[in-house]
Amino acid sequence: AQSVSQHNHHVILSEAASLELGCNYSYGGTVNLFWYVQYPGQHLQLLLKYFSGDPLVKGIKGFEAEFIKSKFSFNLRKPSVQWSDTAEYFCAVRAGGGNKLTFGTGTQLKVEL
Amino acid sequence: DGGITQSPKYLFRKEGQNVTLSCEQNLNHDAMYWYRQDPGQGLRLIYYSQIVNDFQKGDIAEGYSVSREKKESFPLTVTSAQKNPTAFYLCASSILDLAKNIQYFGAGTRLSVL
């Protein structure tokens, strides 16, 4: 069964700092990759997704992620974070042609003013 | 206003009691899912359904049951056999087309044991 690892459980940054959150998965075949975000008190919502094509994908609010197949990674990046980016971020993988998503354990990001 | 509606927002369960969480969607999605979210553990799949009157167990189905009598509805029952039910429960839905399959989530139900 596939698994997803998010190595950073809690990250604290100052506004304008750069962000990179790690995500690694364990599946050798075709994958679809997702980053979801859960702002305090809000729905889980999609930040960005990779299905195929350009491995550098851009999402909402200035976020981007790069799929590196050889490293089984899909790290999330943002050049300059804002206080409003404070949230929990989840990486998810769909593998093997099914509909099931496997989620990582999440990274709690706190951005300080 | 399209989306996924979960109710209630908060639910309390007494020992030995079964409780049912509601999930309704008006997105015309074929597939629906139930996840459990615990701090530090991410989301874990409980059950999912790709078509009316059919559903499959996810990774942590023990102590839970579901039904899918209508396309729009996918209620989850937390039975007395679930010994640690306190968690945040999320319902999601999606189309079946794998080339465009994105799961959309409801606002969740927080279940606590009295």
mmCIF file of N, CA and C in Angstrom, chain A:
data_model
loop_
_atom_site.group_PDB
_atom_site.id
_atom_site.type_symbol
_atom_site.label_atom_id
_atom_site.label_comp_id
_atom_site.label_asym_id
_atom_site.label_seq_id
_atom_site.Cartn_x
_atom_site.Cartn_y
_atom_site.Cartn_z
ATOM 1 N N ALA A 1 0.846 -1.194 0.000
ATOM 2 C CA ALA A 1 0.000 0.000 0.000
ATOM 3 C C ALA A 1 0.883 1.246 0.000
ATOM 4 N N GLN A 2 0.370 2.277 -0.691
ATOM 5 C CA GLN A 2 1.188 3.490 -0.773
ATOM 6 C C GLN A 2 1.153 4.235 0.547
ATOM 7 N N SER A 3 2.200 5.025 0.773
ATOM 8 C CA SER A 3 2.235 5.885 1.950
ATOM 9 C C SER A 3 2.752 7.247 1.534
ATOM 10 N N VAL A 4 2.445 8.255 2.342
ATOM 11 C CA VAL A 4 2.858 9.621 2.080
ATOM 12 C C VAL A 4 3.515 10.165 3.335
ATOM 13 N N SER A 5 4.697 10.748 3.172
ATOM 14 C CA SER A 5 5.427 11.293 4.307
ATOM 15 C C SER A 5 5.558 12.795 4.188
ATOM 16 N N GLN A 6 5.167 13.484 5.238
ATOM 17 C CA GLN A 6 5.415 14.916 5.347
ATOM 18 C C GLN A 6 6.347 15.092 6.536
ATOM 19 N N HIS A 7 7.544 15.509 6.281
ATOM 20 C CA HIS A 7 8.583 15.461 7.317
ATOM 21 C C HIS A 7 8.479 16.605 8.302
ATOM 22 N N ASN A 8 7.945 17.739 7.845
ATOM 23 C CA ASN A 8 7.822 18.895 8.726
ATOM 24 C C ASN A 8 6.443 18.866 9.361
ATOM 25 N N HIS A 9 6.379 18.688 10.670
ATOM 26 C CA HIS A 9 5.072 18.644 11.319
ATOM 27 C C HIS A 9 4.607 20.031 11.745
ATOM 28 N N HIS A 10 5.535 20.830 12.207
ATOM 29 C CA HIS A 10 5.224 22.208 12.595
ATOM 30 C C HIS A 10 6.302 23.113 12.020
ATOM 31 N N VAL A 11 5.876 24.172 11.357
ATOM 32 C CA VAL A 11 6.810 25.139 10.792
ATOM 33 C C VAL A 11 6.363 26.525 11.223
ATOM 34 N N ILE A 12 7.322 27.309 11.711
ATOM 35 C CA ILE A 12 7.036 28.693 12.085
ATOM 36 C C ILE A 12 7.934 29.587 11.244
ATOM 37 N N LEU A 13 7.335 30.552 10.559
ATOM 38 C CA LEU A 13 8.077 31.471 9.705
ATOM 39 C C LEU A 13 7.638 32.902 9.978
ATOM 40 N N SER A 14 8.509 33.821 9.662
ATOM 41 C CA SER A 14 8.141 35.232 9.692
ATOM 42 C C SER A 14 7.582 35.624 8.339
ATOM 43 N N GLU A 15 6.740 36.627 8.335
ATOM 44 C CA GLU A 15 6.209 37.123 7.058
ATOM 45 C C GLU A 15 7.344 37.459 6.106
ATOM 46 N N ALA A 16 7.127 37.153 4.832
ATOM 47 C CA ALA A 16 8.078 37.397 3.734
ATOM 48 C C ALA A 16 9.153 36.330 3.626
ATOM 49 N N ALA A 17 9.191 35.407 4.561
ATOM 50 C CA ALA A 17 10.155 34.309 4.433
ATOM 51 C C ALA A 17 9.693 33.360 3.334
ATOM 52 N N SER A 18 10.641 32.581 2.819
ATOM 53 C CA SER A 18 10.284 31.589 1.802
ATOM 54 C C SER A 18 9.886 30.280 2.487
ATOM 55 N N LEU A 19 9.014 29.553 1.796
ATOM 56 C CA LEU A 19 8.458 28.324 2.361
ATOM 57 C C LEU A 19 8.759 27.149 1.441
ATOM 58 N N GLU A 20 9.162 26.036 2.030
ATOM 59 C CA GLU A 20 9.187 24.777 1.298
ATOM 60 C C GLU A 20 8.757 23.675 2.253
ATOM 61 N N LEU A 21 7.690 22.978 1.909
ATOM 62 C CA LEU A 21 7.195 21.856 2.697
ATOM 63 C C LEU A 21 7.433 20.567 1.913
ATOM 64 N N GLY A 22 8.014 19.598 2.593
ATOM 65 C CA GLY A 22 8.373 18.357 1.921
ATOM 66 C C GLY A 22 7.231 17.353 1.872
ATOM 67 N N CYS A 23 7.181 16.603 0.773
ATOM 68 C CA CYS A 23 6.221 15.517 0.621
ATOM 69 C C CYS A 23 6.881 14.417 -0.195
ATOM 70 N N ASN A 24 6.945 13.234 0.360
ATOM 71 C CA ASN A 24 7.466 12.072 -0.355
ATOM 72 C C ASN A 24 6.436 10.956 -0.307
ATOM 73 N N TYR A 25 6.370 10.180 -1.366
ATOM 74 C CA TYR A 25 5.402 9.096 -1.419
ATOM 75 C C TYR A 25 6.119 7.811 -1.811
ATOM 76 N N SER A 26 5.469 6.696 -1.539
ATOM 77 C CA SER A 26 6.072 5.397 -1.834
ATOM 78 C C SER A 26 5.177 4.633 -2.797
ATOM 79 N N TYR A 27 5.336 4.882 -4.081
ATOM 80 C CA TYR A 27 4.621 4.124 -5.103
ATOM 81 C C TYR A 27 5.357 4.308 -6.404
ATOM 82 N N GLY A 28 5.649 3.219 -7.083
ATOM 83 C CA GLY A 28 6.495 3.302 -8.263
ATOM 84 C C GLY A 28 5.778 3.541 -9.569
ATOM 85 N N GLY A 29 4.487 3.499 -9.577
ATOM 86 C CA GLY A 29 3.740 3.637 -10.826
ATOM 87 C C GLY A 29 3.230 5.048 -11.035
ATOM 88 N N THR A 30 2.218 5.153 -11.869
ATOM 89 C CA THR A 30 1.630 6.451 -12.170
ATOM 90 C C THR A 30 0.895 6.994 -10.953
ATOM 91 N N VAL A 31 1.131 8.273 -10.659
ATOM 92 C CA VAL A 31 0.486 8.896 -9.509
ATOM 93 C C VAL A 31 -0.148 10.228 -9.907
ATOM 94 N N ASN A 32 -1.170 10.598 -9.190
ATOM 95 C CA ASN A 32 -1.693 11.954 -9.212
ATOM 96 C C ASN A 32 -1.381 12.531 -7.839
ATOM 97 N N LEU A 33 -0.978 13.797 -7.798
ATOM 98 C CA LEU A 33 -0.498 14.396 -6.552
ATOM 99 C C LEU A 33 -1.258 15.670 -6.241
ATOM 100 N N PHE A 34 -1.498 15.902 -4.968
ATOM 101 C CA PHE A 34 -2.319 17.026 -4.538
ATOM 102 C C PHE A 34 -1.729 17.671 -3.286
ATOM 103 N N TRP A 35 -1.922 18.962 -3.170
ATOM 104 C CA TRP A 35 -1.749 19.667 -1.904
ATOM 105 C C TRP A 35 -3.081 20.313 -1.555
ATOM 106 N N TYR A 36 -3.538 20.019 -0.327
ATOM 107 C CA TYR A 36 -4.737 20.636 0.204
ATOM 108 C C TYR A 36 -4.341 21.529 1.379
ATOM 109 N N VAL A 37 -5.169 22.534 1.650
ATOM 110 C CA VAL A 37 -4.923 23.429 2.765
ATOM 111 C C VAL A 37 -6.185 23.538 3.619
ATOM 112 N N GLN A 38 -5.986 23.614 4.910
ATOM 113 C CA GLN A 38 -7.108 23.771 5.845
ATOM 114 C C GLN A 38 -6.822 25.002 6.696
ATOM 115 N N TYR A 39 -7.443 26.135 6.320
ATOM 116 C CA TYR A 39 -7.318 27.350 7.129
ATOM 117 C C TYR A 39 -8.156 27.191 8.393
ATOM 118 N N PRO A 40 -7.776 27.873 9.462
ATOM 119 C CA PRO A 40 -8.517 27.725 10.722
ATOM 120 C C PRO A 40 -10.012 27.935 10.538
ATOM 121 N N GLY A 41 -10.795 26.939 10.924
ATOM 122 C CA GLY A 41 -12.241 27.040 10.858
ATOM 123 C C GLY A 41 -12.847 26.919 9.478
ATOM 124 N N GLN A 42 -12.034 26.545 8.502
ATOM 125 C CA GLN A 42 -12.565 26.472 7.131
ATOM 126 C C GLN A 42 -12.479 25.059 6.564
ATOM 127 N N HIS A 43 -13.153 24.870 5.397
ATOM 128 C CA HIS A 43 -13.115 23.608 4.678
ATOM 129 C C HIS A 43 -11.692 23.272 4.237
ATOM 130 N N LEU A 44 -11.424 22.012 4.099
ATOM 131 C CA LEU A 44 -10.230 21.558 3.394
ATOM 132 C C LEU A 44 -10.405 21.934 1.925
ATOM 133 N N GLN A 45 -9.424 22.639 1.367
ATOM 134 C CA GLN A 45 -9.576 23.056 -0.028
ATOM 135 C C GLN A 45 -8.313 22.769 -0.822
ATOM 136 N N LEU A 46 -8.490 22.594 -2.112
ATOM 137 C CA LEU A 46 -7.383 22.229 -2.984
ATOM 138 C C LEU A 46 -6.488 23.441 -3.257
ATOM 139 N N LEU A 47 -5.185 23.270 -3.054
ATOM 140 C CA LEU A 47 -4.202 24.298 -3.385
ATOM 141 C C LEU A 47 -3.704 24.120 -4.812
ATOM 142 N N LEU A 48 -3.314 22.896 -5.138
ATOM 143 C CA LEU A 48 -2.824 22.599 -6.475
ATOM 144 C C LEU A 48 -2.798 21.098 -6.689
ATOM 145 N N LYS A 49 -2.634 20.712 -7.957
ATOM 146 C CA LYS A 49 -2.664 19.289 -8.307
ATOM 147 C C LYS A 49 -1.717 19.027 -9.465
ATOM 148 N N TYR A 50 -1.230 17.789 -9.530
ATOM 149 C CA TYR A 50 -0.455 17.324 -10.663
ATOM 150 C C TYR A 50 -1.092 16.041 -11.177
ATOM 151 N N PHE A 51 -1.454 16.051 -12.469
ATOM 152 C CA PHE A 51 -1.967 14.844 -13.113
ATOM 153 C C PHE A 51 -0.957 14.341 -14.151
ATOM 154 N N SER A 52 -0.448 15.242 -14.981
ATOM 155 C CA SER A 52 0.523 14.868 -16.004
ATOM 156 C C SER A 52 1.091 16.159 -16.593
ATOM 157 N N GLY A 53 2.116 16.017 -17.445
ATOM 158 C CA GLY A 53 2.656 17.178 -18.144
ATOM 159 C C GLY A 53 3.743 17.879 -17.347
ATOM 160 N N ASP A 54 3.754 19.199 -17.398
ATOM 161 C CA ASP A 54 4.776 20.002 -16.750
ATOM 162 C C ASP A 54 4.851 19.658 -15.264
ATOM 163 N N PRO A 55 6.027 19.229 -14.794
ATOM 164 C CA PRO A 55 6.130 18.819 -13.384
ATOM 165 C C PRO A 55 6.090 19.980 -12.398
ATOM 166 N N LEU A 56 6.200 21.200 -12.904
ATOM 167 C CA LEU A 56 6.084 22.368 -12.030
ATOM 168 C C LEU A 56 4.660 22.900 -12.158
ATOM 169 N N VAL A 57 3.919 22.784 -11.088
ATOM 170 C CA VAL A 57 2.517 23.205 -11.137
ATOM 171 C C VAL A 57 2.302 24.406 -10.238
ATOM 172 N N LYS A 58 1.440 25.282 -10.699
ATOM 173 C CA LYS A 58 1.128 26.478 -9.920
ATOM 174 C C LYS A 58 -0.296 26.382 -9.402
ATOM 175 N N GLY A 59 -0.473 26.852 -8.183
ATOM 176 C CA GLY A 59 -1.793 26.799 -7.590
ATOM 177 C C GLY A 59 -2.279 28.165 -7.188
ATOM 178 N N ILE A 60 -3.223 28.171 -6.268
ATOM 179 C CA ILE A 60 -3.797 29.433 -5.817
ATOM 180 C C ILE A 60 -2.871 30.122 -4.829
ATOM 181 N N LYS A 61 -3.047 31.421 -4.673
ATOM 182 C CA LYS A 61 -2.374 32.224 -3.656
ATOM 183 C C LYS A 61 -0.850 32.173 -3.758
ATOM 184 N N GLY A 62 -0.312 31.993 -4.952
ATOM 185 C CA GLY A 62 1.120 32.063 -5.159
ATOM 186 C C GLY A 62 1.893 30.799 -4.826
ATOM 187 N N PHE A 63 1.202 29.720 -4.514
ATOM 188 C CA PHE A 63 1.866 28.459 -4.216
ATOM 189 C C PHE A 63 2.226 27.712 -5.494
ATOM 190 N N GLU A 64 3.296 26.948 -5.430
ATOM 191 C CA GLU A 64 3.686 26.064 -6.514
ATOM 192 C C GLU A 64 4.282 24.791 -5.936
ATOM 193 N N ALA A 65 4.322 23.752 -6.765
ATOM 194 C CA ALA A 65 4.917 22.489 -6.325
ATOM 195 C C ALA A 65 5.606 21.853 -7.508
ATOM 196 N N GLU A 66 6.667 21.106 -7.229
ATOM 197 C CA GLU A 66 7.418 20.434 -8.277
ATOM 198 C C GLU A 66 7.404 18.938 -8.052
ATOM 199 N N PHE A 67 6.976 18.220 -9.078
ATOM 200 C CA PHE A 67 6.969 16.759 -9.057
ATOM 201 C C PHE A 67 8.331 16.282 -9.559
ATOM 202 N N ILE A 68 9.075 15.601 -8.698
ATOM 203 C CA ILE A 68 10.356 15.017 -9.101
ATOM 204 C C ILE A 68 10.210 13.510 -8.990
ATOM 205 N N LYS A 69 9.973 12.871 -10.132
ATOM 206 C CA LYS A 69 9.649 11.443 -10.151
ATOM 207 C C LYS A 69 10.773 10.595 -9.569
ATOM 208 N N SER A 70 12.015 10.974 -9.880
ATOM 209 C CA SER A 70 13.159 10.167 -9.426
ATOM 210 C C SER A 70 13.324 10.208 -7.919
ATOM 211 N N LYS A 71 12.793 11.237 -7.294
ATOM 212 C CA LYS A 71 12.893 11.377 -5.839
ATOM 213 C C LYS A 71 11.566 11.059 -5.147
ATOM 214 N N PHE A 72 10.547 10.683 -5.899
ATOM 215 C CA PHE A 72 9.220 10.402 -5.347
ATOM 216 C C PHE A 72 8.767 11.572 -4.473
ATOM 217 N N SER A 73 8.979 12.789 -4.970
ATOM 218 C CA SER A 73 8.668 13.950 -4.149
ATOM 219 C C SER A 73 7.744 14.924 -4.858
ATOM 220 N N PHE A 74 7.048 15.706 -4.055
ATOM 221 C CA PHE A 74 6.125 16.729 -4.564
ATOM 222 C C PHE A 74 6.102 17.849 -3.532
ATOM 223 N N ASN A 75 7.210 18.590 -3.451
ATOM 224 C CA ASN A 75 7.361 19.617 -2.426
ATOM 225 C C ASN A 75 6.596 20.887 -2.773
ATOM 226 N N LEU A 76 6.028 21.494 -1.764
ATOM 227 C CA LEU A 76 5.255 22.723 -1.910
ATOM 228 C C LEU A 76 6.143 23.923 -1.611
ATOM 229 N N ARG A 77 6.022 24.988 -2.424
ATOM 230 C CA ARG A 77 6.872 26.163 -2.227
ATOM 231 C C ARG A 77 6.046 27.436 -2.364
ATOM 232 N N LYS A 78 6.536 28.464 -1.651
ATOM 233 C CA LYS A 78 6.008 29.806 -1.845
ATOM 234 C C LYS A 78 7.149 30.766 -1.555
ATOM 235 N N PRO A 79 7.441 31.708 -2.446
ATOM 236 C CA PRO A 79 8.615 32.570 -2.268
ATOM 237 C C PRO A 79 8.516 33.491 -1.059
ATOM 238 N N SER A 80 7.301 33.935 -0.729
ATOM 239 C CA SER A 80 7.151 34.920 0.332
ATOM 240 C C SER A 80 5.809 34.700 1.031
ATOM 241 N N VAL A 81 5.852 34.168 2.248
ATOM 242 C CA VAL A 81 4.596 33.842 2.935
ATOM 243 C C VAL A 81 3.990 35.072 3.589
ATOM 244 N N GLN A 82 2.670 34.975 3.784
ATOM 245 C CA GLN A 82 1.931 36.034 4.468
ATOM 246 C C GLN A 82 1.296 35.467 5.722
ATOM 247 N N TRP A 83 0.920 36.343 6.640
ATOM 248 C CA TRP A 83 0.269 35.913 7.871
ATOM 249 C C TRP A 83 -0.959 35.053 7.559
ATOM 250 N N SER A 84 -1.662 35.388 6.476
ATOM 251 C CA SER A 84 -2.880 34.672 6.105
ATOM 252 C C SER A 84 -2.614 33.254 5.591
ATOM 253 N N ASP A 85 -1.348 32.891 5.410
ATOM 254 C CA ASP A 85 -1.022 31.517 5.004
ATOM 255 C C ASP A 85 -0.989 30.557 6.185
ATOM 256 N N THR A 86 -1.170 31.074 7.384
ATOM 257 C CA THR A 86 -1.238 30.222 8.571
ATOM 258 C C THR A 86 -2.363 29.216 8.397
ATOM 259 N N ALA A 87 -2.011 27.928 8.427
ATOM 260 C CA ALA A 87 -2.975 26.873 8.115
ATOM 261 C C ALA A 87 -2.282 25.527 8.280
ATOM 262 N N GLU A 88 -3.055 24.462 8.072
ATOM 263 C CA GLU A 88 -2.469 23.134 8.014
ATOM 264 C C GLU A 88 -2.481 22.671 6.561
ATOM 265 N N TYR A 89 -1.373 22.105 6.123
ATOM 266 C CA TYR A 89 -1.182 21.724 4.728
ATOM 267 C C TYR A 89 -1.026 20.210 4.628
ATOM 268 N N PHE A 90 -1.769 19.618 3.698
ATOM 269 C CA PHE A 90 -1.761 18.170 3.525
ATOM 270 C C PHE A 90 -1.364 17.815 2.103
ATOM 271 N N CYS A 91 -0.436 16.898 1.991
ATOM 272 C CA CYS A 91 -0.080 16.309 0.710
ATOM 273 C C CYS A 91 -0.898 15.027 0.538
ATOM 274 N N ALA A 92 -1.322 14.735 -0.686
ATOM 275 C CA ALA A 92 -2.110 13.525 -0.925
ATOM 276 C C ALA A 92 -1.723 12.918 -2.261
ATOM 277 N N VAL A 93 -1.827 11.601 -2.330
ATOM 278 C CA VAL A 93 -1.438 10.858 -3.526
ATOM 279 C C VAL A 93 -2.556 9.919 -3.935
ATOM 280 N N ARG A 94 -2.812 9.853 -5.228
ATOM 281 C CA ARG A 94 -3.695 8.827 -5.763
ATOM 282 C C ARG A 94 -2.840 7.966 -6.680
ATOM 283 N N ALA A 95 -2.874 6.649 -6.447
ATOM 284 C CA ALA A 95 -1.983 5.762 -7.190
ATOM 285 C C ALA A 95 -2.724 4.537 -7.680
ATOM 286 N N GLY A 96 -2.169 3.902 -8.678
ATOM 287 C CA GLY A 96 -2.686 2.628 -9.130
ATOM 288 C C GLY A 96 -3.989 2.689 -9.885
ATOM 289 N N GLY A 97 -4.401 3.861 -10.313
ATOM 290 C CA GLY A 97 -5.601 3.948 -11.146
ATOM 291 C C GLY A 97 -6.907 3.949 -10.390
ATOM 292 N N GLY A 98 -6.865 3.924 -9.074
ATOM 293 C CA GLY A 98 -8.109 3.941 -8.323
ATOM 294 C C GLY A 98 -8.516 5.347 -7.930
ATOM 295 N N ASN A 99 -9.606 5.452 -7.180
ATOM 296 C CA ASN A 99 -10.089 6.761 -6.732
ATOM 297 C C ASN A 99 -9.599 7.143 -5.352
ATOM 298 N N LYS A 100 -8.974 6.229 -4.646
ATOM 299 C CA LYS A 100 -8.598 6.494 -3.266
ATOM 300 C C LYS A 100 -7.424 7.451 -3.171
ATOM 301 N N LEU A 101 -7.531 8.375 -2.206
ATOM 302 C CA LEU A 101 -6.431 9.273 -1.880
ATOM 303 C C LEU A 101 -5.774 8.803 -0.595
ATOM 304 N N THR A 102 -4.465 8.866 -0.562
ATOM 305 C CA THR A 102 -3.715 8.644 0.674
ATOM 306 C C THR A 102 -3.111 9.974 1.081
ATOM 307 N N PHE A 103 -3.399 10.383 2.314
ATOM 308 C CA PHE A 103 -2.943 11.679 2.803
ATOM 309 C C PHE A 103 -1.713 11.528 3.688
ATOM 310 N N GLY A 104 -0.884 12.557 3.690
ATOM 311 C CA GLY A 104 0.170 12.660 4.669
ATOM 312 C C GLY A 104 -0.401 13.128 5.993
ATOM 313 N N THR A 105 0.458 13.209 7.001
ATOM 314 C CA THR A 105 -0.006 13.556 8.342
ATOM 315 C C THR A 105 -0.202 15.051 8.543
ATOM 316 N N GLY A 106 0.183 15.847 7.563
ATOM 317 C CA GLY A 106 -0.073 17.278 7.632
ATOM 318 C C GLY A 106 1.092 18.060 8.208
ATOM 319 N N THR A 107 1.193 19.317 7.799
ATOM 320 C CA THR A 107 2.171 20.259 8.348
ATOM 321 C C THR A 107 1.424 21.490 8.811
ATOM 322 N N GLN A 108 1.603 21.811 10.071
ATOM 323 C CA GLN A 108 0.983 22.999 10.656
ATOM 324 C C GLN A 108 1.946 24.166 10.432
ATOM 325 N N LEU A 109 1.513 25.147 9.627
ATOM 326 C CA LEU A 109 2.334 26.332 9.354
ATOM 327 C C LEU A 109 1.797 27.517 10.134
ATOM 328 N N LYS A 110 2.689 28.176 10.846
ATOM 329 C CA LYS A 110 2.331 29.418 11.527
ATOM 330 C C LYS A 110 3.221 30.528 10.985
ATOM 331 N N VAL A 111 2.596 31.577 10.497
ATOM 332 C CA VAL A 111 3.350 32.721 9.994
ATOM 333 C C VAL A 111 3.183 33.869 10.976
ATOM 334 N N GLU A 112 4.310 34.353 11.465
ATOM 335 C CA GLU A 112 4.287 35.430 12.451
ATOM 336 C C GLU A 112 4.541 36.781 11.799
ATOM 337 N N LEU A 113 3.852 37.794 12.341
ATOM 338 C CA LEU A 113 4.019 39.153 11.798
ATOM 339 C C LEU A 113 5.375 39.730 12.173
#
